[in-house]
mmCIF file of C-alpha atoms in Angstrom:
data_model
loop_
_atom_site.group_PDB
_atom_site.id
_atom_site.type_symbol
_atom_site.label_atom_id
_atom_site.label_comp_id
_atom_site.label_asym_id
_atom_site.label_seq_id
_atom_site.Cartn_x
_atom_site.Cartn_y
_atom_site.Cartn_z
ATOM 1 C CA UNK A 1 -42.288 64.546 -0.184
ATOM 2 C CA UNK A 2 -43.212 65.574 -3.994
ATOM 3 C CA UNK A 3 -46.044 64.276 -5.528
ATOM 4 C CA UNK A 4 -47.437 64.610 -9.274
ATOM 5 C CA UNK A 5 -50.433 65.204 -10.289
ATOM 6 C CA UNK A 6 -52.105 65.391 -13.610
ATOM 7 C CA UNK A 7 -54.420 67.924 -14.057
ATOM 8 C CA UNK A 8 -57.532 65.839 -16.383
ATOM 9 C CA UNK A 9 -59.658 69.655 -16.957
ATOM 10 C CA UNK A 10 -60.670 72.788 -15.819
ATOM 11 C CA UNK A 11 -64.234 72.701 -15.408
ATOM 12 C CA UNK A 12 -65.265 76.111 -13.758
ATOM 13 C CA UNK A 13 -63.824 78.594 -11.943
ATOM 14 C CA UNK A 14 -65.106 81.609 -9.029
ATOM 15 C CA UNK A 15 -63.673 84.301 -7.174
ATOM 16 C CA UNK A 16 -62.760 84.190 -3.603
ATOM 17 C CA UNK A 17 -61.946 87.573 -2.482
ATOM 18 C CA UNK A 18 -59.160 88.912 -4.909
ATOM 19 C CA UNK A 19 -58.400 85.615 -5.966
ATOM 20 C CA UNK A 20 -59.265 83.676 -9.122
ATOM 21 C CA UNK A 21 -60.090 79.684 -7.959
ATOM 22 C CA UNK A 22 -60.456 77.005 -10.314
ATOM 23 C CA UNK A 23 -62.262 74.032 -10.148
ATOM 24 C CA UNK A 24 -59.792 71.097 -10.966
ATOM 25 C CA UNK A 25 -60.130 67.216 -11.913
ATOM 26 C CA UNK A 26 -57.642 65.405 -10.924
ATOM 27 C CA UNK A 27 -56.328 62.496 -13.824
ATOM 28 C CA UNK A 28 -57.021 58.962 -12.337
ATOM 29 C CA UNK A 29 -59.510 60.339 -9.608
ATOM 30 C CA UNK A 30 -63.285 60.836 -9.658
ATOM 31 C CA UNK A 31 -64.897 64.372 -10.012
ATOM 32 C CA UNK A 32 -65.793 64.084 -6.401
ATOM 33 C CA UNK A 33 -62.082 64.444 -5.594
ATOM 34 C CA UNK A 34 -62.011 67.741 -7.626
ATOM 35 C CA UNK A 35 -60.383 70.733 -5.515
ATOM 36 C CA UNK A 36 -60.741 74.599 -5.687
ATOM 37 C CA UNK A 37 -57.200 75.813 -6.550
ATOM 38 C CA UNK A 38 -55.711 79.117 -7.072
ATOM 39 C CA UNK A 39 -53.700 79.987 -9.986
ATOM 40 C CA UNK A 40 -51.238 80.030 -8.590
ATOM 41 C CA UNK A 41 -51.459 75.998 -7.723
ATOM 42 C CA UNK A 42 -51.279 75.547 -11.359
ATOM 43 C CA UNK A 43 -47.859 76.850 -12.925
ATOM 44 C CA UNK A 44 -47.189 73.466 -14.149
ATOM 45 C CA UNK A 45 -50.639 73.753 -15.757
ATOM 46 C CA UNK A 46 -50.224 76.947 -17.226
ATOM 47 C CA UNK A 47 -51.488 75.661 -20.989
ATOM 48 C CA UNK A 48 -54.565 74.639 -19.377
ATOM 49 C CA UNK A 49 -55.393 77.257 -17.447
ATOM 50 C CA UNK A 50 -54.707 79.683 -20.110
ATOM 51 C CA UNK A 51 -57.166 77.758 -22.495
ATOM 52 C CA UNK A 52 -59.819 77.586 -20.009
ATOM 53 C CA UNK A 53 -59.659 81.641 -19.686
ATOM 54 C CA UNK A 54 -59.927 81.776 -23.200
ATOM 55 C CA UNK A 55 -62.919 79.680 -23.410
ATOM 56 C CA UNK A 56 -64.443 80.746 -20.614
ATOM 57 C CA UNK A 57 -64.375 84.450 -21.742
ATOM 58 C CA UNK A 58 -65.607 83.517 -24.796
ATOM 59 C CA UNK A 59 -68.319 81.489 -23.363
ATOM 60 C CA UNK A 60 -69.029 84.561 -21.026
ATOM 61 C CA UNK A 61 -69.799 86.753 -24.232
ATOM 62 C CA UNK A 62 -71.606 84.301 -25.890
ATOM 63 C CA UNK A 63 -73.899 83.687 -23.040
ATOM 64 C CA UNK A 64 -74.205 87.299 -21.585
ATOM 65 C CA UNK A 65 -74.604 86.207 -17.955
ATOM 66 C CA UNK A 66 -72.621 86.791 -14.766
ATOM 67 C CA UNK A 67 -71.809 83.152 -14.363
ATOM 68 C CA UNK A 68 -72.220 80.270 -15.927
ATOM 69 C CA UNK A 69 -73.252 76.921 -14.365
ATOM 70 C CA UNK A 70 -70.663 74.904 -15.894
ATOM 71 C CA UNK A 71 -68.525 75.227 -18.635
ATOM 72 C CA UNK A 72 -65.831 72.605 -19.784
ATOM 73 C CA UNK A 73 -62.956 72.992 -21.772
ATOM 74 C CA UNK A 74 -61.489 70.160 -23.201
ATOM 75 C CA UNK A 75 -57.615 70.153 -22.152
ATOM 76 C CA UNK A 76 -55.089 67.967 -22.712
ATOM 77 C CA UNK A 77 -53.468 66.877 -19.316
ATOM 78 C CA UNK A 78 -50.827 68.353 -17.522
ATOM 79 C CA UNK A 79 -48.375 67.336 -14.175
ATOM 80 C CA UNK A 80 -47.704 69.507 -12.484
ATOM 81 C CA UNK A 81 -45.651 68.586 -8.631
ATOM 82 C CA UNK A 82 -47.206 69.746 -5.401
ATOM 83 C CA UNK A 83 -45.170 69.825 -2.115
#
């Protein structure tokens, strides 16, 4: 069974051995139903991903520390299907 799911923002991300995880929120669903998901997860979402990088990095130079707490990017939403 397919299921859609909009993705509302990217609000951080971390690394899980040599994987890249980002912290989701779902459209239509509290933040406390936001998952960890690899990139991979999020081909659908691949405009949204790629502007959280880019803000992210740029957020990362701006700041000059290892990680931040939190950093939002506003995104417009995305579906993307999950099996």
């Amino acid at each position: 069974e397919d299921h859609t799911w909009e993705v509302e923002s990217i609000t951080t991300q971390r690394q899980r051995g040599n994987e890249v995880q980002f912290l989701v929120t779902w459209k239509g669903f509290d933040d406390k139903h936001s998952t960890w998901e690899p990139k991979k997860n999020l081909a659908g979402a691949a405009e949204t991903v790629k502007a959280f990088e880019v803000a992210y990095a740029k957020h990362m130079e701006e700041s000059n520390k290892e990680a931040p707490e939190k950093h939002e990017v506003a995104v417009a939403a995305q579906k993307i299907k999950v099996a």
